[in-house]
PDB file of C-alpha atoms and ligand atoms in Angstrom:
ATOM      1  CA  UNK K 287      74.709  85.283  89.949  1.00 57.00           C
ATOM      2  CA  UNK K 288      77.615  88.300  89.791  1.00 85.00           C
ATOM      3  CA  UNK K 289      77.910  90.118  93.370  1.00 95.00           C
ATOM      4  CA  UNK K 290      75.301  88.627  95.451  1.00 97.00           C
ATOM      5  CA  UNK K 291      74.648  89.526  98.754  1.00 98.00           C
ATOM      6  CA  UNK K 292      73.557  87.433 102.349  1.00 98.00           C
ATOM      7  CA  UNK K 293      71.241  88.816 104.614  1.00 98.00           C
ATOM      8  CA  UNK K 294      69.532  86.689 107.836  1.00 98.00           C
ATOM      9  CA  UNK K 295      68.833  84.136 105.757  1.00 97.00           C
ATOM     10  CA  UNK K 296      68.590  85.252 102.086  1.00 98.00           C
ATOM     11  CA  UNK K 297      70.500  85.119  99.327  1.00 98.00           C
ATOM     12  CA  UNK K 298      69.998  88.005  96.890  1.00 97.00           C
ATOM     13  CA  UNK K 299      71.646  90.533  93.657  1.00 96.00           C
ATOM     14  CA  UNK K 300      73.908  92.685  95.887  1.00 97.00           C
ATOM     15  CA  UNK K 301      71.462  95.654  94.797  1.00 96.00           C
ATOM     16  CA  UNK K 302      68.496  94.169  96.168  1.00 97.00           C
ATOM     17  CA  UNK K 303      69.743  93.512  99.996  1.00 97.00           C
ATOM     18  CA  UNK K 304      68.317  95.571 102.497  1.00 97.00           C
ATOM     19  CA  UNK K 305      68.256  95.834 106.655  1.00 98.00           C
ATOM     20  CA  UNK K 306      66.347  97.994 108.772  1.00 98.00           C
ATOM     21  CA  UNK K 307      67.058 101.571 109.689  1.00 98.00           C
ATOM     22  CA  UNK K 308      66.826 100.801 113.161  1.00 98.00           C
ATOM     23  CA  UNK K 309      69.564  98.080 112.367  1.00 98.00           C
ATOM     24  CA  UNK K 310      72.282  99.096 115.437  1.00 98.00           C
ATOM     25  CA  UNK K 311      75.023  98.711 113.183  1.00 98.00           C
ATOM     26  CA  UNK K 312      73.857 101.710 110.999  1.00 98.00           C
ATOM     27  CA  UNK K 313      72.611 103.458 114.174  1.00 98.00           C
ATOM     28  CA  UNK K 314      76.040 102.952 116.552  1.00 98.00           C
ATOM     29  CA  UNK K 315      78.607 100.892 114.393  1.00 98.00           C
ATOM     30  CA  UNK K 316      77.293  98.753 116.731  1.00 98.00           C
ATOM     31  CA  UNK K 317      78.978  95.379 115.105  1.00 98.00           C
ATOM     32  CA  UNK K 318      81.925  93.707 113.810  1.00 98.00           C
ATOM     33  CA  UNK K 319      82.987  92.293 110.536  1.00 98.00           C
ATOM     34  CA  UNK K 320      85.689  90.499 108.878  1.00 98.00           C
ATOM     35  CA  UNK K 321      86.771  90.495 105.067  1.00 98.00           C
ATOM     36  CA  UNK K 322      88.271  87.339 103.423  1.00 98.00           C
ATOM     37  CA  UNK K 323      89.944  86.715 100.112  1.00 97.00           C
ATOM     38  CA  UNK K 324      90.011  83.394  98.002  1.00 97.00           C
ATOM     39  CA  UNK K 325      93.065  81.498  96.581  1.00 96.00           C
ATOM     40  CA  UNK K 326      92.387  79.291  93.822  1.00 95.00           C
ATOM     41  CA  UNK K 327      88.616  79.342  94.446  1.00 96.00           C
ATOM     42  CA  UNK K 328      89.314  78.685  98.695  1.00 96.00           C
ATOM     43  CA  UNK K 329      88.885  81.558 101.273  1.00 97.00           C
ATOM     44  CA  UNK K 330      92.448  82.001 103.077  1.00 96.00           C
ATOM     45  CA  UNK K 331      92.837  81.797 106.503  1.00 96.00           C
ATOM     46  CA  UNK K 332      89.264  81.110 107.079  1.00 98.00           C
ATOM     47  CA  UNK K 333      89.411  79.244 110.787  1.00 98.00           C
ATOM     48  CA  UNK K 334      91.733  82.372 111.592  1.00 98.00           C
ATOM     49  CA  UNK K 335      89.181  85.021 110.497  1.00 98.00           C
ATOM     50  CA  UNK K 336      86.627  82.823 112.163  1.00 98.00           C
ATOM     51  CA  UNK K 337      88.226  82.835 115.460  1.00 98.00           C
ATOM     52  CA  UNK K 338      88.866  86.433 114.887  1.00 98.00           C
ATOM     53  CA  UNK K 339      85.360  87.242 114.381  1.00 98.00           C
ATOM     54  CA  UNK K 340      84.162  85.496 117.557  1.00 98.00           C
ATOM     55  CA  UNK K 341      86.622  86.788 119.613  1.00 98.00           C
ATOM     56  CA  UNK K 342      85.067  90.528 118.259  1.00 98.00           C
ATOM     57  CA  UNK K 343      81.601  89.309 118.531  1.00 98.00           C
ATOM     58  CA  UNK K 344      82.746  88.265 122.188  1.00 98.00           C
ATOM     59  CA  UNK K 345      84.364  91.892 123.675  1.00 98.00           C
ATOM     60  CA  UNK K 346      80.890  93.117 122.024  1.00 98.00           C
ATOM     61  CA  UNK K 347      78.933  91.167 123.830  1.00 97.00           C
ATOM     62  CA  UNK K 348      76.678  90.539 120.782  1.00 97.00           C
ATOM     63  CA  UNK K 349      75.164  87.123 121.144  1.00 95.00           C
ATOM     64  CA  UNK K 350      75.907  85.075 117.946  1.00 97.00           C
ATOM     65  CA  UNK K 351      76.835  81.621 117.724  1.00 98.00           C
ATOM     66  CA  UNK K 352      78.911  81.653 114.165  1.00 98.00           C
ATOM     67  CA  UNK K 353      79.242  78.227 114.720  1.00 98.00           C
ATOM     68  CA  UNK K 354      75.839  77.280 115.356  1.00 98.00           C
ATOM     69  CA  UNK K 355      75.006  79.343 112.905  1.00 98.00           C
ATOM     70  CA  UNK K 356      76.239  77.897 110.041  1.00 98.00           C
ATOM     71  CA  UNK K 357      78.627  80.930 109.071  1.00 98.00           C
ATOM     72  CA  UNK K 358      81.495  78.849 107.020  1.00 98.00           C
ATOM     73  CA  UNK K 359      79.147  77.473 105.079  1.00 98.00           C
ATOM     74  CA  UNK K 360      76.975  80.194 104.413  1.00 98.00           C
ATOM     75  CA  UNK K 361      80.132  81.649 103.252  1.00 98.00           C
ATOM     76  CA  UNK K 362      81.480  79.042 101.175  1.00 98.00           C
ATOM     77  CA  UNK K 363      77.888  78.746  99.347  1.00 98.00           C
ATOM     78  CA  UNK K 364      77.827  82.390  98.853  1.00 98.00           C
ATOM     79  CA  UNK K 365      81.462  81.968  96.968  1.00 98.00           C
ATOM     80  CA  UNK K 366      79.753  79.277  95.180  1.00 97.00           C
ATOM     81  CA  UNK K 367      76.576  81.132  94.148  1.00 97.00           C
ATOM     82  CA  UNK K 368      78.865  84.184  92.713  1.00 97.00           C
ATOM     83  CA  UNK K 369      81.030  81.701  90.417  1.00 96.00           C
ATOM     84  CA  UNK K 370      83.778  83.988  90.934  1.00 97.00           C
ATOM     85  CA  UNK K 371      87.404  82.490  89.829  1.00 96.00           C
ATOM     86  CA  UNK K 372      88.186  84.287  92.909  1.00 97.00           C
ATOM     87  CA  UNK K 373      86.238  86.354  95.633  1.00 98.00           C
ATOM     88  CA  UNK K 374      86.299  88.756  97.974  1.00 98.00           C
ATOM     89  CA  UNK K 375      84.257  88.321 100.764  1.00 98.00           C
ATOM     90  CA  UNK K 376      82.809  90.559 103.390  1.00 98.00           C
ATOM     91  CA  UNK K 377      80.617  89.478 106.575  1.00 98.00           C
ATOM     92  CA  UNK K 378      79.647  91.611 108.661  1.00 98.00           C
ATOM     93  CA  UNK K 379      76.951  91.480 112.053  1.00 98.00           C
ATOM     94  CA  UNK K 380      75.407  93.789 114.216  1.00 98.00           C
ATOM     95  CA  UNK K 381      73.654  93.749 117.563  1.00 98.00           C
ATOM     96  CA  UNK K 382      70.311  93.790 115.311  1.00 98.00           C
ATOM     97  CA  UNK K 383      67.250  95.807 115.198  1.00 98.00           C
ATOM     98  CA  UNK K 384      65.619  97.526 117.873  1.00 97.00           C
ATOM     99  CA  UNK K 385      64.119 100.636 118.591  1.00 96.00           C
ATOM    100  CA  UNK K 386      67.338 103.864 119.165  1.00 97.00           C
ATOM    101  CA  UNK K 387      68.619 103.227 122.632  1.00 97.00           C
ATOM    102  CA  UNK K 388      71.502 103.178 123.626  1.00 98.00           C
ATOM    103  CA  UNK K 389      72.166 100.493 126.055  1.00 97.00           C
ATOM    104  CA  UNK K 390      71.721  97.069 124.692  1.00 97.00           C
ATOM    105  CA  UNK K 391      68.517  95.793 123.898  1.00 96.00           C
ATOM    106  CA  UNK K 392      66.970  93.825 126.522  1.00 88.00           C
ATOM    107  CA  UNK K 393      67.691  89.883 125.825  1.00 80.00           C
ATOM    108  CA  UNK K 394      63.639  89.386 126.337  1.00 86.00           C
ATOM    109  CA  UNK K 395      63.138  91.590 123.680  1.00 90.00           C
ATOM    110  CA  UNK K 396      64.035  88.704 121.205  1.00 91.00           C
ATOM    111  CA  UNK K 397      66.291  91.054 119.018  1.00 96.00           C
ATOM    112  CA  UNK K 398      68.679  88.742 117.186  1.00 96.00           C
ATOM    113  CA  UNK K 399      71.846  89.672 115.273  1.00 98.00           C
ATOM    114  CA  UNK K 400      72.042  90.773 111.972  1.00 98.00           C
ATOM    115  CA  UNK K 401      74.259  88.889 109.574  1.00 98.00           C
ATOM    116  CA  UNK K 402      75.220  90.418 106.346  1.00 98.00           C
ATOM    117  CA  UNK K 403      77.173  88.977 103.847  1.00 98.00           C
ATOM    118  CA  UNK K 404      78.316  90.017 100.177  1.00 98.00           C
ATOM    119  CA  UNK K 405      80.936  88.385  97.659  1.00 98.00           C
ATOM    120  CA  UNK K 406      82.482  90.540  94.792  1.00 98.00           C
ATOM    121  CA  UNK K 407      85.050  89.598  92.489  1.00 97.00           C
ATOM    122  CA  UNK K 408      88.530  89.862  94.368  1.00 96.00           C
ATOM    123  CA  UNK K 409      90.717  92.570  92.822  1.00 93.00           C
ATOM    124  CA  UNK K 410      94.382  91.201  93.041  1.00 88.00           C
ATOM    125  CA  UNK K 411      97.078  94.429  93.989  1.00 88.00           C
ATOM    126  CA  UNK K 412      98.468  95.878  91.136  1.00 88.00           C
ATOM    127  CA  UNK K 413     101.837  94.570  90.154  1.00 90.00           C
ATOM    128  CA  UNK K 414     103.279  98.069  89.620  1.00 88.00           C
ATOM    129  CA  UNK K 415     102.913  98.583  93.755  1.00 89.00           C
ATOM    130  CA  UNK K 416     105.518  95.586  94.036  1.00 87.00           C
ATOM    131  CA  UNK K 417     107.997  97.223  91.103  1.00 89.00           C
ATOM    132  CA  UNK K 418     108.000 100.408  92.235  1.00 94.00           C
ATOM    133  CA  UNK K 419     106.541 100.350  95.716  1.00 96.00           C
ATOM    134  CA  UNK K 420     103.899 103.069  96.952  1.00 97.00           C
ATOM    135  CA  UNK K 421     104.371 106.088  98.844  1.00 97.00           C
ATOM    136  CA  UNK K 422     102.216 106.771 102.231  1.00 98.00           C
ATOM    137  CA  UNK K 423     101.361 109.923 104.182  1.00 98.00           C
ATOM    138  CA  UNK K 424     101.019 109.911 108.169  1.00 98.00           C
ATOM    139  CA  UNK K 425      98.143 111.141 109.658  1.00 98.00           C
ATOM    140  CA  UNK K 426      97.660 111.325 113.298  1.00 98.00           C
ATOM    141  CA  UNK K 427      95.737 108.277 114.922  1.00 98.00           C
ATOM    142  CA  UNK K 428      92.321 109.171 116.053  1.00 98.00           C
ATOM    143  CA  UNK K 429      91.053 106.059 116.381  1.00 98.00           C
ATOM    144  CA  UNK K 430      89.434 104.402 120.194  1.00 98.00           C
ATOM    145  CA  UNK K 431      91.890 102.585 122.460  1.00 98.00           C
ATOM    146  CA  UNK K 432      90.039  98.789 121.519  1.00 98.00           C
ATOM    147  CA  UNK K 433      91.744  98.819 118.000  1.00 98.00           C
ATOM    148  CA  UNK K 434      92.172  94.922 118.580  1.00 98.00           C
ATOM    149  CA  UNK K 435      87.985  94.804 118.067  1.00 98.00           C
ATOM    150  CA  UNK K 436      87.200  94.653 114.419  1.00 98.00           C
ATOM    151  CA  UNK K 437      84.510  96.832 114.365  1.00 98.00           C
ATOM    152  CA  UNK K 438      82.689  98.721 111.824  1.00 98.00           C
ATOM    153  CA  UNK K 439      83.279 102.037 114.226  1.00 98.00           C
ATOM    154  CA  UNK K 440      85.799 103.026 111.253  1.00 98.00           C
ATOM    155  CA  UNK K 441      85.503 106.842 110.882  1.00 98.00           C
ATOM    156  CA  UNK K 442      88.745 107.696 112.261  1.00 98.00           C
ATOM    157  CA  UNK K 443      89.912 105.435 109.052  1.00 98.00           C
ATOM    158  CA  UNK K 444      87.988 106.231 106.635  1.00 98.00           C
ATOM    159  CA  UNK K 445      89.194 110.079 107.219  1.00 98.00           C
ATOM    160  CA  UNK K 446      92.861 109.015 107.366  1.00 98.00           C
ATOM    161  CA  UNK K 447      92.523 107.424 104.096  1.00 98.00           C
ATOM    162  CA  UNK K 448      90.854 109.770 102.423  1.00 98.00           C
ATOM    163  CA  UNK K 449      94.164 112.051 103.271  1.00 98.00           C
ATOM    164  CA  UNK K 450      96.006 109.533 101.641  1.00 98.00           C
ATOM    165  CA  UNK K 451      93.161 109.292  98.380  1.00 98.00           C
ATOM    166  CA  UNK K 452      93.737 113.245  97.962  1.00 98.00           C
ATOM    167  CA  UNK K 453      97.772 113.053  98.403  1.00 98.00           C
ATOM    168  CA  UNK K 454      97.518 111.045  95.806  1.00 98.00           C
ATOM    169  CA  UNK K 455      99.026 108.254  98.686  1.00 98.00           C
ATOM    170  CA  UNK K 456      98.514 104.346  98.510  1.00 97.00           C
ATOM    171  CA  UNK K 457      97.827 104.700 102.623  1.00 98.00           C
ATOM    172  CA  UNK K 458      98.226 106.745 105.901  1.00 98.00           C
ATOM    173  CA  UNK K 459     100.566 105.662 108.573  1.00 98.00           C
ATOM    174  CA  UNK K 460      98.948 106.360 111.371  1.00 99.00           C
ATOM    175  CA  UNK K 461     100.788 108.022 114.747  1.00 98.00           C
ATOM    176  CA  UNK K 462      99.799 108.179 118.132  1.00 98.00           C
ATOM    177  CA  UNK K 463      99.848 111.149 119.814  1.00 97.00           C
ATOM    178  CA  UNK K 464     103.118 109.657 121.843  1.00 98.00           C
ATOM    179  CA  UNK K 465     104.497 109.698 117.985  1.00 98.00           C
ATOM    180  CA  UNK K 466     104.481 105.992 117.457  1.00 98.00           C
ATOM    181  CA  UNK K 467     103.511 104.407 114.453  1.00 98.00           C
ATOM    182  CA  UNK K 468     100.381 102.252 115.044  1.00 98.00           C
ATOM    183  CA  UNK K 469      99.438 100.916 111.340  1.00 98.00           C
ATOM    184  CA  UNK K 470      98.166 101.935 108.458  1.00 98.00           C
ATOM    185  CA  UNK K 471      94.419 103.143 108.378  1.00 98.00           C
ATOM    186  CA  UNK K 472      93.611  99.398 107.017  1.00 98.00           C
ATOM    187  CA  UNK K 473      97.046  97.277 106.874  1.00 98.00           C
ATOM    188  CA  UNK K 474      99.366  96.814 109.337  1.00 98.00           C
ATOM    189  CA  UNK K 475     103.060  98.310 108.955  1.00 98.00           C
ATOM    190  CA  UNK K 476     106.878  96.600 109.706  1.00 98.00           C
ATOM    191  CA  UNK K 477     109.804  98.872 109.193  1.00 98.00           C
ATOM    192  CA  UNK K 478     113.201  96.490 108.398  1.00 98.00           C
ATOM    193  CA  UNK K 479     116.672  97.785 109.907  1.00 98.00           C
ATOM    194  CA  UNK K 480     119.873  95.847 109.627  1.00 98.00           C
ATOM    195  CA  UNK K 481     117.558  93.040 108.054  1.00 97.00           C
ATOM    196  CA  UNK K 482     115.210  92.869 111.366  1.00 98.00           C
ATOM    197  CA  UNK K 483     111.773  93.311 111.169  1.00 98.00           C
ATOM    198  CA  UNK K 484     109.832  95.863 113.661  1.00 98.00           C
ATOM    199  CA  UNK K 485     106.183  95.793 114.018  1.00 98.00           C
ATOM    200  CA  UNK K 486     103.505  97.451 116.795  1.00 98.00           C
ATOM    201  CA  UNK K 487     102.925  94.820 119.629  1.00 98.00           C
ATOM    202  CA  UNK K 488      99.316  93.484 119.786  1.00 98.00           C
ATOM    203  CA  UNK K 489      97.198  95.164 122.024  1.00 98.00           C
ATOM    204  CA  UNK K 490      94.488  97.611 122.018  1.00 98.00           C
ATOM    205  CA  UNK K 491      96.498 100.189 118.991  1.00 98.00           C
ATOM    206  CA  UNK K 492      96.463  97.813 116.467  1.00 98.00           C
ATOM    207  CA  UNK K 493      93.877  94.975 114.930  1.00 98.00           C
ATOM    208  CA  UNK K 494      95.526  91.701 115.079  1.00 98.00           C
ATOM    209  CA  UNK K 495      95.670  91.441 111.250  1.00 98.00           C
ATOM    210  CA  UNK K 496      95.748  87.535 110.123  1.00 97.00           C
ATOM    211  CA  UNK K 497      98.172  88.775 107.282  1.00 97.00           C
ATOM    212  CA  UNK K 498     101.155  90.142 109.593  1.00 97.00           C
ATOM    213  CA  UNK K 499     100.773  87.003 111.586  1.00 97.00           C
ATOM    214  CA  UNK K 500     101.383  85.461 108.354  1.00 96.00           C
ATOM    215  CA  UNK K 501     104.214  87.384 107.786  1.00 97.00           C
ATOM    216  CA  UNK K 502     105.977  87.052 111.043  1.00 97.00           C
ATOM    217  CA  UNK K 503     105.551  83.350 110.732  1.00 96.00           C
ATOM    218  CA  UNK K 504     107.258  83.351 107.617  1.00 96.00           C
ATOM    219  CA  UNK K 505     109.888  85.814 108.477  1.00 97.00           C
ATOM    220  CA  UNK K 506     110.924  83.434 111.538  1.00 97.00           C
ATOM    221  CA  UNK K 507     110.614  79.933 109.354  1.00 95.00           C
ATOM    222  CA  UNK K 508     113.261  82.408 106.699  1.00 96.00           C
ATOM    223  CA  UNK K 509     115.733  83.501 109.948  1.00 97.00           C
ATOM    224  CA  UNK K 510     114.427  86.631 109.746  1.00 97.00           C
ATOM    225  CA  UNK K 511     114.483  88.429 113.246  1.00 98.00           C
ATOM    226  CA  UNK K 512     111.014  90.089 114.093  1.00 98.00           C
ATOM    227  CA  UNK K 513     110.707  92.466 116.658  1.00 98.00           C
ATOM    228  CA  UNK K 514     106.853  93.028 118.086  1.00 98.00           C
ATOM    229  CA  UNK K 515     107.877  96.378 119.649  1.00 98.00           C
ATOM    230  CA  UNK K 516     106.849  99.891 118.930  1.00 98.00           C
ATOM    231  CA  UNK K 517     108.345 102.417 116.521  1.00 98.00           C
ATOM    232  CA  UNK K 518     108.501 106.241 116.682  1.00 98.00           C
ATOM    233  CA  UNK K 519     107.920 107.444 113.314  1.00 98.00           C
ATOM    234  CA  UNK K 520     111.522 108.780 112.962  1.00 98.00           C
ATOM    235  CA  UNK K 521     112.314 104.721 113.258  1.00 98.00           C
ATOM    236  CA  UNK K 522     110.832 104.342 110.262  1.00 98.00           C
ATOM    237  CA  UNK K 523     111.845 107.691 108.444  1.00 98.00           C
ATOM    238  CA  UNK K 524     115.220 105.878 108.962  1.00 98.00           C
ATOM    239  CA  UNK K 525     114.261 102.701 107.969  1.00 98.00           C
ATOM    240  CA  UNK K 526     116.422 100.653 105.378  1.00 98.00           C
ATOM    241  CA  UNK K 527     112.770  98.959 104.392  1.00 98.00           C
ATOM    242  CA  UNK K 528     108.802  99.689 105.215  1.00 98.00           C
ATOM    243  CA  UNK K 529     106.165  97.785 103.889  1.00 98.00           C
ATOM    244  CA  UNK K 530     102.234  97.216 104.640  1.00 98.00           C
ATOM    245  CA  UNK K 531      99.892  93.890 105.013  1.00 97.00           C
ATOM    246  CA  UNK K 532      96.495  92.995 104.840  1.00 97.00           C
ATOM    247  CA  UNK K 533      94.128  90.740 103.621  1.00 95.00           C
ATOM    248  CA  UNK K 534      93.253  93.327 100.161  1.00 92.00           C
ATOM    249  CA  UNK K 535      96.947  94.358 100.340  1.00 90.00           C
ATOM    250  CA  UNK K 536      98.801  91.435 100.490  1.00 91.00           C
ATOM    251  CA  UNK K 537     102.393  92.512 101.256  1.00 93.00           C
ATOM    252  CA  UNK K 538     103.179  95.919  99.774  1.00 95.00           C
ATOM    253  CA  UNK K 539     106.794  97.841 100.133  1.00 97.00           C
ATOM    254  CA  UNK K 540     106.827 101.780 100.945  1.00 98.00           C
ATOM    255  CA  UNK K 541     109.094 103.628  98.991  1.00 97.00           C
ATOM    256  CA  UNK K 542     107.918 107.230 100.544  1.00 97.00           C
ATOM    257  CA  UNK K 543     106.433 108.217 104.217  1.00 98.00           C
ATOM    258  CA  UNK K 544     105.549 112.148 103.396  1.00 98.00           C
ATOM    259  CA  UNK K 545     108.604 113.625 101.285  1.00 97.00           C
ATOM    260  CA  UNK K 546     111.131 111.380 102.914  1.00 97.00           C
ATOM    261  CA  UNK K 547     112.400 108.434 100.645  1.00 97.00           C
ATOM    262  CA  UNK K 548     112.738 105.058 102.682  1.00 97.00           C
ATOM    263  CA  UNK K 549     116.068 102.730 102.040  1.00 94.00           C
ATOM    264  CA  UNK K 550     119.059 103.841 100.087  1.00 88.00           C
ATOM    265  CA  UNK K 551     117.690 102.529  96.758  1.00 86.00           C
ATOM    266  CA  UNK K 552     114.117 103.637  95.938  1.00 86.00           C
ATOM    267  CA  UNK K 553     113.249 100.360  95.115  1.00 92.00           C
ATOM    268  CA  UNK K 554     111.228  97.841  97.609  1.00 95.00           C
ATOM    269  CA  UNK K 555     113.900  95.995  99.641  1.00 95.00           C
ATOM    270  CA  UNK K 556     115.328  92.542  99.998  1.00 96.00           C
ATOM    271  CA  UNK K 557     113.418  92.158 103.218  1.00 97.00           C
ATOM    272  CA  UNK K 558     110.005  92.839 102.027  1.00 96.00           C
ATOM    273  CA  UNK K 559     110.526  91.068  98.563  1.00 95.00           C
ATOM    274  CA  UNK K 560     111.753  87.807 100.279  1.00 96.00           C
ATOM    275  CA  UNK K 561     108.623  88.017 102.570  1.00 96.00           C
ATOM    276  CA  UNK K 562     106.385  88.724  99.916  1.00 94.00           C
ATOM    277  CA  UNK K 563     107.912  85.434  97.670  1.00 94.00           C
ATOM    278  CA  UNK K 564     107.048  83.302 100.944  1.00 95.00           C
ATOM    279  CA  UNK K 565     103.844  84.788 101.219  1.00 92.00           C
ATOM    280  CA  UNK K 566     102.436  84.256  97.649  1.00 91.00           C
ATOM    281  CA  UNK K 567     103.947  80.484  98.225  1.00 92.00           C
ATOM    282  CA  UNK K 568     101.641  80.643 101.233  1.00 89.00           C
ATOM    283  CA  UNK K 569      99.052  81.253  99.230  1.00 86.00           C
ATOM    284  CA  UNK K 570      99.423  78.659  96.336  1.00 81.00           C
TER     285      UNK K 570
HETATM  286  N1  PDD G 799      91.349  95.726 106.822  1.00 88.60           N
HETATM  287  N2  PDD G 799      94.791  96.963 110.250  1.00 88.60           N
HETATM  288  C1  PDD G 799      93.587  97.496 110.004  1.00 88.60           C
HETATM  289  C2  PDD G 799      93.192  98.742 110.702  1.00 88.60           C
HETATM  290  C3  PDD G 799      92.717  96.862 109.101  1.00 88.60           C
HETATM  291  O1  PDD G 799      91.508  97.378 108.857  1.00 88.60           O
HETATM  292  C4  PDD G 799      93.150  95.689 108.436  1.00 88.60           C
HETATM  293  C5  PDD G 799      92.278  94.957 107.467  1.00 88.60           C
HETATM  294  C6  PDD G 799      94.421  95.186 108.717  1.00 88.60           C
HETATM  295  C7  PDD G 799      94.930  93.909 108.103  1.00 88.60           C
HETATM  296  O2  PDD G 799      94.251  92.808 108.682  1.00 88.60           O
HETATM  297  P1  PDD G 799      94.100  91.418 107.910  1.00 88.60           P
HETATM  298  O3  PDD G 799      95.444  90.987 107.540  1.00 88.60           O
HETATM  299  O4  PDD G 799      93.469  90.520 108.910  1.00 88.60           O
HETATM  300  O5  PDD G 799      93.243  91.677 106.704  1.00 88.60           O
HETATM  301  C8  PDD G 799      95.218  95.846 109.644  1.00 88.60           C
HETATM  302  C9  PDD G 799      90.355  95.096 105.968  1.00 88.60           C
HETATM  303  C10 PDD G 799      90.946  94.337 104.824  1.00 88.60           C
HETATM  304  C11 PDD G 799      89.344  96.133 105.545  1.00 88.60           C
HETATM  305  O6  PDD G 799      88.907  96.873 106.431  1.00 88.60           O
HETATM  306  O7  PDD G 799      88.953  96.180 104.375  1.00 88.60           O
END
């Protein structure tokens, strides 16, 4: 069965899954969601995204038991169903249905969670991004001040990248109105000086993406000095290196913020190329 979709329960053709109008999440973005990618058929960093997604489901305050619930396996037999050679996997739960208030629905009400799942063939990046290296915009930061919640509240992103569709950009760096860099509008960002890696602190600005902890693990197992500190976006205007992460993204070097080129050469760096070798060993 090609892209098949989960909902409370049911397995289904991604076409044919429904939830309610009155589902919260459509109403408020009220819920949180994770996305996963496989690796020779096995979904990385799963107990990370896991713990991720509790932790989200916790600041919430929606009520759902992932682990009572079964969600790693539901997710491994939805992988299974698809018979993809590898998957991309998106799970996503909301508060559930219940008439439009907007405080939360009252716990005798009996309103349980909805859980949505869907699986679609995973879309490796393009190995011309790693050659060449892509070129981002900025766009200022509009987002809430609970970035570290991985909601589906994503509006403030979805505009930012849009910018970046139309500039004919890979992604926007977004900038706080203190002009820091925060991230990208769905990776997170490093800038590399003297062969030291910078990247946002974790905190409320930025989600704390399972990929960059990936990378800063590897970058301190290579030597690599990592910095969890903020950067004004003339930091990394002047950076020798810049380069994005995420779970679609992988590791991807910057070449362009704007019309400023990054680095002397033009070319992704020795920084983010190293990284990005340890990374794909990671993954094999
Ligand atoms: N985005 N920062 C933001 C704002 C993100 O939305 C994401 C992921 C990341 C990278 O996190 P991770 O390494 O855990 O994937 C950083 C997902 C892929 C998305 O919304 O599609």
């Amino acid at each position: 069965m090609p892209e098949i979709a989960y909902v409370n329960g049911c397995f289904s053709p991604i076409g044919e899954a429904v939830v309610s109008v009155e589902d919260r999440g459509f109403q408020y973005a009220d819920g949180v969601y994770e996305v996963l990618a496989t690796y020779g058929g096995e979904p990385h960093g799963m107990e990370e995204h896991l713990l991720r997604l509790e932790r989200s489901l916790g600041e919430l305050r929606i009520e759902c038991d992932i682990r009572e619930y079964g969600l790693e396996g539901i997710i491994r037999e939805a992988i299974a169903r698809a018979g993809f050679k590898e998957s991309l996997i998106y799970v996503q739960i909301t508060r559930g249905v219940a008439p439009r208030r907007h405080e939360f629905p009252l716990a005798s009400s009996g309103v349980s969670p909805t859980v949505v799942l869907t699986v679609k063939e995973l879309a490796r990046p393009q190995a011309s991004w790693y050659e060449t290296g892509v070129k981002v915009v900025t766009s200022p930061d509009l987002r809430w001040k609970r970035c570290d919640i991985k909601t589906v509240a994503l509006l403030p992103n979805v505009l930012a990248k849009q910018q970046a569709a139309e500039a004919g950009a890979f992604e926007a760096l977004l900038v706080d109105e203190t002009g820091r860099v925060t991230e990208g509008s769905s990776t997170s960002s490093f800038r590399v000086l003297d062969g030291e890696i910078w990247t946002t602190p974790l905190g409320g600005h930025i989600l704390s993406s399972i990929t960059r902890e990936a990378l800063l693990r590897a970058a301190r197992d290579l030597g690599i000095a990592v910095w969890e500190e903020f950067s004004l976006l003339e930091d990394y205007l002047q950076a020798d290196e810049v380069f994005l992460a995420g779970t679609t993204a992988e590791s991807i070097p910057v070449v362009q913020i704007d019309d400023t080129a990054i680095g002397s050469s033009g070319a992704p760096g020795p920084v983010t190329m190293r990284l990005r070798a340890a990374f794909l060993e990671m993954l094999s």
